[in-house]
Coordinates of C-alpha atoms and ligand atoms in Angstrom, one line a residue:
X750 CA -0.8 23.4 -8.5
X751 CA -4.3 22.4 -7.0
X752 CA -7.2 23.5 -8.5
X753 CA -10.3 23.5 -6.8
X754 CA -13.5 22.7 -8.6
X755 CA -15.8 25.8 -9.4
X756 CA -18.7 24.1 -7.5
X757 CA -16.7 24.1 -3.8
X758 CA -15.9 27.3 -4.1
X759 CA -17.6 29.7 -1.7
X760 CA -19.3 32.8 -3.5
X761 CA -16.8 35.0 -1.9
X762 CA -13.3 34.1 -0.7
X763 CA -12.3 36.5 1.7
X764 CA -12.4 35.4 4.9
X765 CA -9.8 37.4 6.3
X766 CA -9.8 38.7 10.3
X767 CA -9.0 42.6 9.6
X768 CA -9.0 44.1 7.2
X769 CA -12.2 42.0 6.2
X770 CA -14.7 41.6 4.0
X771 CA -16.8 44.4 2.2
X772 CA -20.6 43.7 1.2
X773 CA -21.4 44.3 -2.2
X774 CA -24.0 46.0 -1.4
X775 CA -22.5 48.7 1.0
X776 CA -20.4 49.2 -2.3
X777 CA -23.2 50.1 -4.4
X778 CA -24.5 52.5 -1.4
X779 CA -20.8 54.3 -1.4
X780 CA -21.0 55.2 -5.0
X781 CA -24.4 56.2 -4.4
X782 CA -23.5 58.6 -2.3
X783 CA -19.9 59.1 -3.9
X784 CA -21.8 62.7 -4.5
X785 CA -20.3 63.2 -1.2
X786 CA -16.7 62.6 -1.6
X787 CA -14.8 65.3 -2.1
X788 CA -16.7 67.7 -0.5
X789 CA -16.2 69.5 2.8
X790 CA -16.2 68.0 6.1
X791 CA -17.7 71.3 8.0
X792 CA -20.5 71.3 5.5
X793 CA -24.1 69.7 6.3
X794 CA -24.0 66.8 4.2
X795 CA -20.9 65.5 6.1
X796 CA -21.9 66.2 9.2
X797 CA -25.2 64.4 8.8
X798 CA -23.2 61.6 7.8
X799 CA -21.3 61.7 11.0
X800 CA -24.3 62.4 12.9
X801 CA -26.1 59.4 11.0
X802 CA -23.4 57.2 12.1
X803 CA -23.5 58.5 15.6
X804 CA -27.5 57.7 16.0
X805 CA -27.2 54.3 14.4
X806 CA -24.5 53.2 16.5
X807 CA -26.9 54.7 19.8
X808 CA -29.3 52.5 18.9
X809 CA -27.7 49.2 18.1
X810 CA -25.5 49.9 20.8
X811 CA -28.8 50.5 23.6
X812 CA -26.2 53.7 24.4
X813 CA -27.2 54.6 28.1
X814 CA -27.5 57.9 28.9
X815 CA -24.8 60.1 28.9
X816 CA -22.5 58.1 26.9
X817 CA -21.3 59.8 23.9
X818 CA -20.2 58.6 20.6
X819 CA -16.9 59.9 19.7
X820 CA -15.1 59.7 16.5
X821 CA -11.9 60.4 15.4
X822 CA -8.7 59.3 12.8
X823 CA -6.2 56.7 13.7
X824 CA -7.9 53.5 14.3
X825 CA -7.7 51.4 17.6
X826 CA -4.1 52.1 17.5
X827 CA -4.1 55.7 18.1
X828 CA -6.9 55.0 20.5
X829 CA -4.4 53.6 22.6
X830 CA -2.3 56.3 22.8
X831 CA -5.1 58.3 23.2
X832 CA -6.1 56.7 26.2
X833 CA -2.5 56.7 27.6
X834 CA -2.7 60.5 27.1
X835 CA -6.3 61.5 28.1
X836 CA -7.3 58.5 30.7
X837 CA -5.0 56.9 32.8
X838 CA -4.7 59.1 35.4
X839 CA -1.6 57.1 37.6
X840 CA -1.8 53.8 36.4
X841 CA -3.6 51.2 34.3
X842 CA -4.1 47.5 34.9
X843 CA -4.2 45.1 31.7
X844 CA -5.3 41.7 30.2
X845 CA -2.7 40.4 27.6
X846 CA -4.2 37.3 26.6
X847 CA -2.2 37.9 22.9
X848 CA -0.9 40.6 20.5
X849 CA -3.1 42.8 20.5
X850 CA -4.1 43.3 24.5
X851 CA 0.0 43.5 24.4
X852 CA 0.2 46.4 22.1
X853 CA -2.0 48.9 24.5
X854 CA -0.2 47.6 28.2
X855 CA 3.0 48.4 26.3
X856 CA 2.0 51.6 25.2
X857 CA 1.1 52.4 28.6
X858 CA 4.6 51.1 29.8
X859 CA 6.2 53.5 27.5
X860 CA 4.4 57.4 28.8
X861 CA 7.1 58.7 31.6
X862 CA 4.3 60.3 33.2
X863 CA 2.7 57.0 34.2
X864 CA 3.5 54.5 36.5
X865 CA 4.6 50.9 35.3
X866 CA 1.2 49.3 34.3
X867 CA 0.1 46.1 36.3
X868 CA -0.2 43.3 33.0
X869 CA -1.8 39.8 34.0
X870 CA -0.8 37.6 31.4
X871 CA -2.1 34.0 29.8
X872 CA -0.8 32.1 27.4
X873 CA -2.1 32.5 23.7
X874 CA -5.6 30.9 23.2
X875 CA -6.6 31.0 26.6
X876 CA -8.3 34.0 28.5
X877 CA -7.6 36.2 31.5
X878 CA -9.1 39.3 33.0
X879 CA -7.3 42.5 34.5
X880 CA -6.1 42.1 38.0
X881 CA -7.7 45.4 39.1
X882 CA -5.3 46.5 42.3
X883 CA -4.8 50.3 42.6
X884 CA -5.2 51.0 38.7
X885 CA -7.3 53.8 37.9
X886 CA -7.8 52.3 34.1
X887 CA -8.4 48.7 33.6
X888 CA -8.3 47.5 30.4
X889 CA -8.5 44.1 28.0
X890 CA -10.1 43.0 24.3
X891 CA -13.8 41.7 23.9
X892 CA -11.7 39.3 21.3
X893 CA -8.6 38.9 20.9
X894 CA -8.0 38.7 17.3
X895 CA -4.5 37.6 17.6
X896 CA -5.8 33.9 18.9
X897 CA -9.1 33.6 18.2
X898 CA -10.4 33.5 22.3
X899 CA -12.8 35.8 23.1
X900 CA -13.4 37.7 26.9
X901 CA -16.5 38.8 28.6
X902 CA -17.0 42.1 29.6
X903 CA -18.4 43.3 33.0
X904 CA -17.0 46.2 35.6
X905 CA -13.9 44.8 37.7
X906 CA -12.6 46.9 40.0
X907 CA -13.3 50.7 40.4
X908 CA -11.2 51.9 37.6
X909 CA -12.5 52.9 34.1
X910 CA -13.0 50.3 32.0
X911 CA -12.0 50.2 28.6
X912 CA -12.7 47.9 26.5
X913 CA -11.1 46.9 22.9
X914 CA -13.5 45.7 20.7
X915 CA -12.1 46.3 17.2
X916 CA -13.1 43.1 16.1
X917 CA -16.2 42.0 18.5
X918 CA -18.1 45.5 17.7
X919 CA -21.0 44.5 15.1
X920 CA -20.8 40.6 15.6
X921 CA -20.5 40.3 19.6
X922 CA -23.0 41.4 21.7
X923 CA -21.9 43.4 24.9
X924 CA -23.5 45.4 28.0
X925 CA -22.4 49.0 27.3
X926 CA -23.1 50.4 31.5
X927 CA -20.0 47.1 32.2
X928 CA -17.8 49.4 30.4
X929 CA -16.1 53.2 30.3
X930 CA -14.9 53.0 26.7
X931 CA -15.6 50.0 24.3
X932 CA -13.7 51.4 21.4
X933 CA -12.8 49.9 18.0
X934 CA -11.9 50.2 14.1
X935 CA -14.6 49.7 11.5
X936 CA -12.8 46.9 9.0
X937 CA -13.6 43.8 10.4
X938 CA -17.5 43.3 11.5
X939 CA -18.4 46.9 10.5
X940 CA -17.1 46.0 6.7
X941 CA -15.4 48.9 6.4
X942 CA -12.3 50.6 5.6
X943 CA -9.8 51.0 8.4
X944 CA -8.2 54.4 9.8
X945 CA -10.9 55.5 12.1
X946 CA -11.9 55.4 15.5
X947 CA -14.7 54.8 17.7
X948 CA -15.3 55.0 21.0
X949 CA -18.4 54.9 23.3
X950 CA -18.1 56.7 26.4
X951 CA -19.1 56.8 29.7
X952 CA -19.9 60.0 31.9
X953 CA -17.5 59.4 34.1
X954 CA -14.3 58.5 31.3
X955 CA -15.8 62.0 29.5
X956 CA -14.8 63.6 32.9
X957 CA -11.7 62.1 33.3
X958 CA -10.5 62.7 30.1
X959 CA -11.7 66.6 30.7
X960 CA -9.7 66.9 34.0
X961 CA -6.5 65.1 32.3
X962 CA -6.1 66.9 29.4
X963 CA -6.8 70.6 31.1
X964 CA -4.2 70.0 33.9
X965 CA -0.5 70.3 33.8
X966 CA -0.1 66.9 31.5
X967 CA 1.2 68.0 27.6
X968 CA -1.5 66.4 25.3
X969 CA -0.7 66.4 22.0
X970 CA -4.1 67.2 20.1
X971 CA -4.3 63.9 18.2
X972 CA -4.4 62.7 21.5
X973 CA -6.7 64.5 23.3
X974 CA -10.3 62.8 24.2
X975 CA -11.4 66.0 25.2
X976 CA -11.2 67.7 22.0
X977 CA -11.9 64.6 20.0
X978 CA -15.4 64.4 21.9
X979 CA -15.9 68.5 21.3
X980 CA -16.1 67.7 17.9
X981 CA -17.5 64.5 17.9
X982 CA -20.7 66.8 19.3
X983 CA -20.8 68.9 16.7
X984 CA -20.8 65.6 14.2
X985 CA -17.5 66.8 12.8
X986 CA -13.9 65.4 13.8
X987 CA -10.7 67.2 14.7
X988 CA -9.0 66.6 11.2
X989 CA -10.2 65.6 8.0
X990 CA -12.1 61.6 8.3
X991 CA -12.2 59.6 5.5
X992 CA -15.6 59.9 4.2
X993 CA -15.8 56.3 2.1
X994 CA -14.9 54.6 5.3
X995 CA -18.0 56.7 7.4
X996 CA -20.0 55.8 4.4
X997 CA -19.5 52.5 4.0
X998 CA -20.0 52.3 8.2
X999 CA -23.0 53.4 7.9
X1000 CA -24.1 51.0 5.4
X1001 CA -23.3 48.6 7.4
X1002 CA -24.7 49.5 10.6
X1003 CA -28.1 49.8 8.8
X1004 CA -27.8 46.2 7.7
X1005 CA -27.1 45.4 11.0
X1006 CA -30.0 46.7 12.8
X1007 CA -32.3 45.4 9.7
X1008 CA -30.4 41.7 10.5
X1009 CA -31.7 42.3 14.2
X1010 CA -29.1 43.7 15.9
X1011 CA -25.9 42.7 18.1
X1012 CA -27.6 39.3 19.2
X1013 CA -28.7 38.8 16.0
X1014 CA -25.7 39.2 14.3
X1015 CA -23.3 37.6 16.6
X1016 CA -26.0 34.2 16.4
X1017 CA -25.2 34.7 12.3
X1018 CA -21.3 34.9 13.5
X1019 CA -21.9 31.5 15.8
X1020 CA -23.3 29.5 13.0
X1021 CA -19.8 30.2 11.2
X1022 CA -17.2 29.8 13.9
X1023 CA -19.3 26.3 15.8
X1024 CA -19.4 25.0 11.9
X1025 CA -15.5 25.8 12.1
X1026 CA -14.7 23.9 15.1
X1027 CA -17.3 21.5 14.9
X1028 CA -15.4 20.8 11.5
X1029 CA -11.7 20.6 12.8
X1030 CA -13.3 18.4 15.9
X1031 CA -13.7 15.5 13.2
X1032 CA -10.3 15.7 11.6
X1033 CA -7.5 14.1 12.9
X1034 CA -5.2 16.5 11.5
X1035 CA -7.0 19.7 13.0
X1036 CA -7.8 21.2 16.4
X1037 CA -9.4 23.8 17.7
X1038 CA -6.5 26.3 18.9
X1039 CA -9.0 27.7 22.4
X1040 CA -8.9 24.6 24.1
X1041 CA -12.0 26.0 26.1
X1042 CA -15.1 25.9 24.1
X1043 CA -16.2 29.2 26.6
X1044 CA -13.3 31.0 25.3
X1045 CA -14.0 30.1 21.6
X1046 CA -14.6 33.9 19.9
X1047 CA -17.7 33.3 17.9
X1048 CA -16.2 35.7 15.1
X1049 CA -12.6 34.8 14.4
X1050 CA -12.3 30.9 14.4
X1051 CA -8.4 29.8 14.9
X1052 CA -7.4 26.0 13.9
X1053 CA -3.9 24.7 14.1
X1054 CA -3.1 21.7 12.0
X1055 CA -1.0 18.4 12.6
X1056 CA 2.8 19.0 12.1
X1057 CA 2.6 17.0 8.9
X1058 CA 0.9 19.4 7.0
X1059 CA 1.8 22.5 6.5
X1060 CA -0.5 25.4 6.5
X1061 CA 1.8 28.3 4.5
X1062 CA 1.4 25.5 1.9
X1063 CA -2.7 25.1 2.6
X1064 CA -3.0 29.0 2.7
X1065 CA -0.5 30.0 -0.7
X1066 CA -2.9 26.7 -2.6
X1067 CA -6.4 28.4 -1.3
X1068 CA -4.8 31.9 -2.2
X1069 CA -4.4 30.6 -5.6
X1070 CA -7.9 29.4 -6.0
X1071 CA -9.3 33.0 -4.9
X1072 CA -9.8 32.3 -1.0
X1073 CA -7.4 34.5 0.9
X1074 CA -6.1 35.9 4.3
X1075 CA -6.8 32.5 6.2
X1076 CA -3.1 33.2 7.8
X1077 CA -2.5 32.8 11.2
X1078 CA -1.4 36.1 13.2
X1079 CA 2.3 36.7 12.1
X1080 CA 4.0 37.2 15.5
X1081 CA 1.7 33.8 17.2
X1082 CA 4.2 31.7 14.6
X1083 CA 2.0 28.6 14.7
X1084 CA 1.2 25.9 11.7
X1085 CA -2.4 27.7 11.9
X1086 CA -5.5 28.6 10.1
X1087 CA -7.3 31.6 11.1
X1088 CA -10.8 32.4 9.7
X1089 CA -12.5 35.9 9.9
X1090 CA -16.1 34.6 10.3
X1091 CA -17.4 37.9 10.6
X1092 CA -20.9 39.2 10.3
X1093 CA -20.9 39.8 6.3
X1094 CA -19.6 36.7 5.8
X1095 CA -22.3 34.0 4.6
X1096 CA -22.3 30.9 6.8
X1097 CA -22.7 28.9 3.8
X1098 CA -18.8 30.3 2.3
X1099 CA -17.8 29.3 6.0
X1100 CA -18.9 26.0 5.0
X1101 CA -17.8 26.0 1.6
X1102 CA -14.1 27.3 2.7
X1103 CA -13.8 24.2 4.9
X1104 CA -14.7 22.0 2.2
X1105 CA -12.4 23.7 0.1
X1106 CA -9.5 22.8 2.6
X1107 CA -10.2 19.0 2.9
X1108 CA -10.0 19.2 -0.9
X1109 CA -6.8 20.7 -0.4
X1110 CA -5.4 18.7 2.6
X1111 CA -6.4 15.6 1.0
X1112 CA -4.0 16.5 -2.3
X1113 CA -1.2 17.9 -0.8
Ligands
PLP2392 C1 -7.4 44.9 14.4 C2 -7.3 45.2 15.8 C3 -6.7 46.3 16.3 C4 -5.9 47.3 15.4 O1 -6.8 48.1 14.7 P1 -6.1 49.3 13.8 O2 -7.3 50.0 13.3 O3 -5.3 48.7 12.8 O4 -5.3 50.1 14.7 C5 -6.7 46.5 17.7 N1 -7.3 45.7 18.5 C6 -8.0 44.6 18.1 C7 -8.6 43.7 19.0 C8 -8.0 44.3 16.7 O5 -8.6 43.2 16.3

């Protein structure tokens, strides 16, 4: 067993890529408020919550007019079905660039009331955009957490655009009038707990989802954008949220708009992930797994090492030492380290962590 020594240690060790990192401090502002848990959703103090998180997410966001913050249960996941259910009208053209761009194109594969989706594909660690043909929905991730390459985002075609960016939102920067929906989950740079969703949305996706979901198409409530966004205006959401996860949200998007906001905190993101690949640049036993420096996401850095030395091994030692979740994505199945360099974690831990590993490389 490897120990590392107490002074390489970063001050916090978890550098996973979602779930991720909690401040401290958002912690002490939940059981400040923990007045607030167990009480009723429909009541004021909730629904200033909601409506709290709604303004502060306007403002970091720039939200043009007319686009609407809507919030509901289920995560980016159940966005996708969602989206299935209340957007694409015909059909829907997608980026899969890695696992998770997969999971929505196959979810639109799936509804019988759709045709087949048009998918344009790259390989893992490398970037493509939608091929917009006739698709009424076009649809890739700001990053693709999978693989560590991030996309940019600007209108293609004259679908709606939708936009995952579970883990881009609060450490990427983004130009909310090039999208339809930019949706995402709060646990990676928002430093929260998972199971909601959030979605800003455009005029025009508002209306589509209206038309959908009042015609002759069966949409199952959960599903419905519709209703999700009738609630969303009277800050409530169609069943019960979880209220440490909106609290802990809004923590964090008051910490980000002190930090600066989105450029401010994606720079902060930059100085973690170009240490990162600066790092594995001078090792001959590491690589940076996005060939193209462009394509490099500047909040989840991906490194595979040389064939010799075997990261499981790498991730179980630094697990043992207190630094987890450095594990590749499970279905990529490469001899890879993948670090969550979000927005809450301190660029000095990013260097620490990396110090930590040629300690552990070195011994091994
Ligand atoms: C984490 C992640 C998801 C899944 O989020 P859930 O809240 O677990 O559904 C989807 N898309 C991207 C890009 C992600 O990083």
């Amino acid at each position: 067993m490897i120990v590392i020594p107490q002074e390489l240690l970063p001050a916090d060790g978890r550098f996973g890529s979602g779930p991720a990192k909690v401040r401290a401090e958002a912690l002490e502002y939940l059981s400040m408020r923990s007045d607030l848990l167990g009480t009723s959703h429909r009541q004021a103090p909730v629904k200033q919550l909601v409506g709290a998180v709604q303004e502060g997410l306007a403002e970091l966001y720039r939200l043009p007019d007319g686009h609407e913050v809507v919030l509901g249960n289920g995560g980016a996941s159940l966005f996708w079905d969602m989206a299935v259910a209340s957007l694409i009208e015909r059909r829907s053209s997608h980026a899969v660039f890695g696992e998770f761009t997969r999971k929505f194109a196959t979810a639109a594969g799936k509804a019988p009331f759709l045709e087949p989706p048009l998918v344009t594909e790259s390989a893992p660690g490398t970037v493509v955009l939608p091929t917009p043909g006739d698709a009424d929905v076009v649809a890739w991730a700001h990053n693709e957490t999978s693989t560590g390459a991030a996309a940019s985002v600007r209108r293609i075609g004259e679908g709606l655009v939708l936009v995952d960016g579970t883990s881009a939102a609060g450490g990427m920067d983004v130009e909310i009038t090039e999208t339809d929906v930019y949706y995402f989950a709060p646990q990676k740079n928002f430093s929260s707990d998972g199971g909601l969703f959030i979605a800003l949305v455009s005029p025009a996706a508002l209306e589509r989802a209206g038309r959908l979901t009042r015609g002759d198409r069966w949409t199952p409530e959960m599903l419905n954008l519709d209703v999700a966004a009738a609630n969303s205006r009277k800050q409530q959401t169609l069943n019960t949220p979880a209220l440490a996860t909106l609290l802990l949200l809004e923590d964090q998007i008051n910490w980000l708009i002190e930090l600066g906001g989105l450029a401010a905190a994606e720079a902060r993101c930059r100085r973690s992930t170009d240490h990162v690949h600066a790092w594995a640049g001078q090792r001959d036993w590491a690589t940076p797994f996005v060939a193209e420096p462009a394509h490099r996401s500047p909040v989840v850095a991906t490194v595979d090492l040389a064939d010799e030395i075997d990261a499981t091994r790498v991730i179980a030692t630094l697990r043992a030492n207190g630094i987890v979740d450095v594990d590749p994505y499970r279905a990529l199945g490469r001899n890879q380290l993948r670090i969550g360099c979000y927005v809450s974690v301190d660029p000095e831990d990013v260097k620490a962590l990396t110090a930590c590993i040629d300690h552990v490389v070195e011994r091994l």
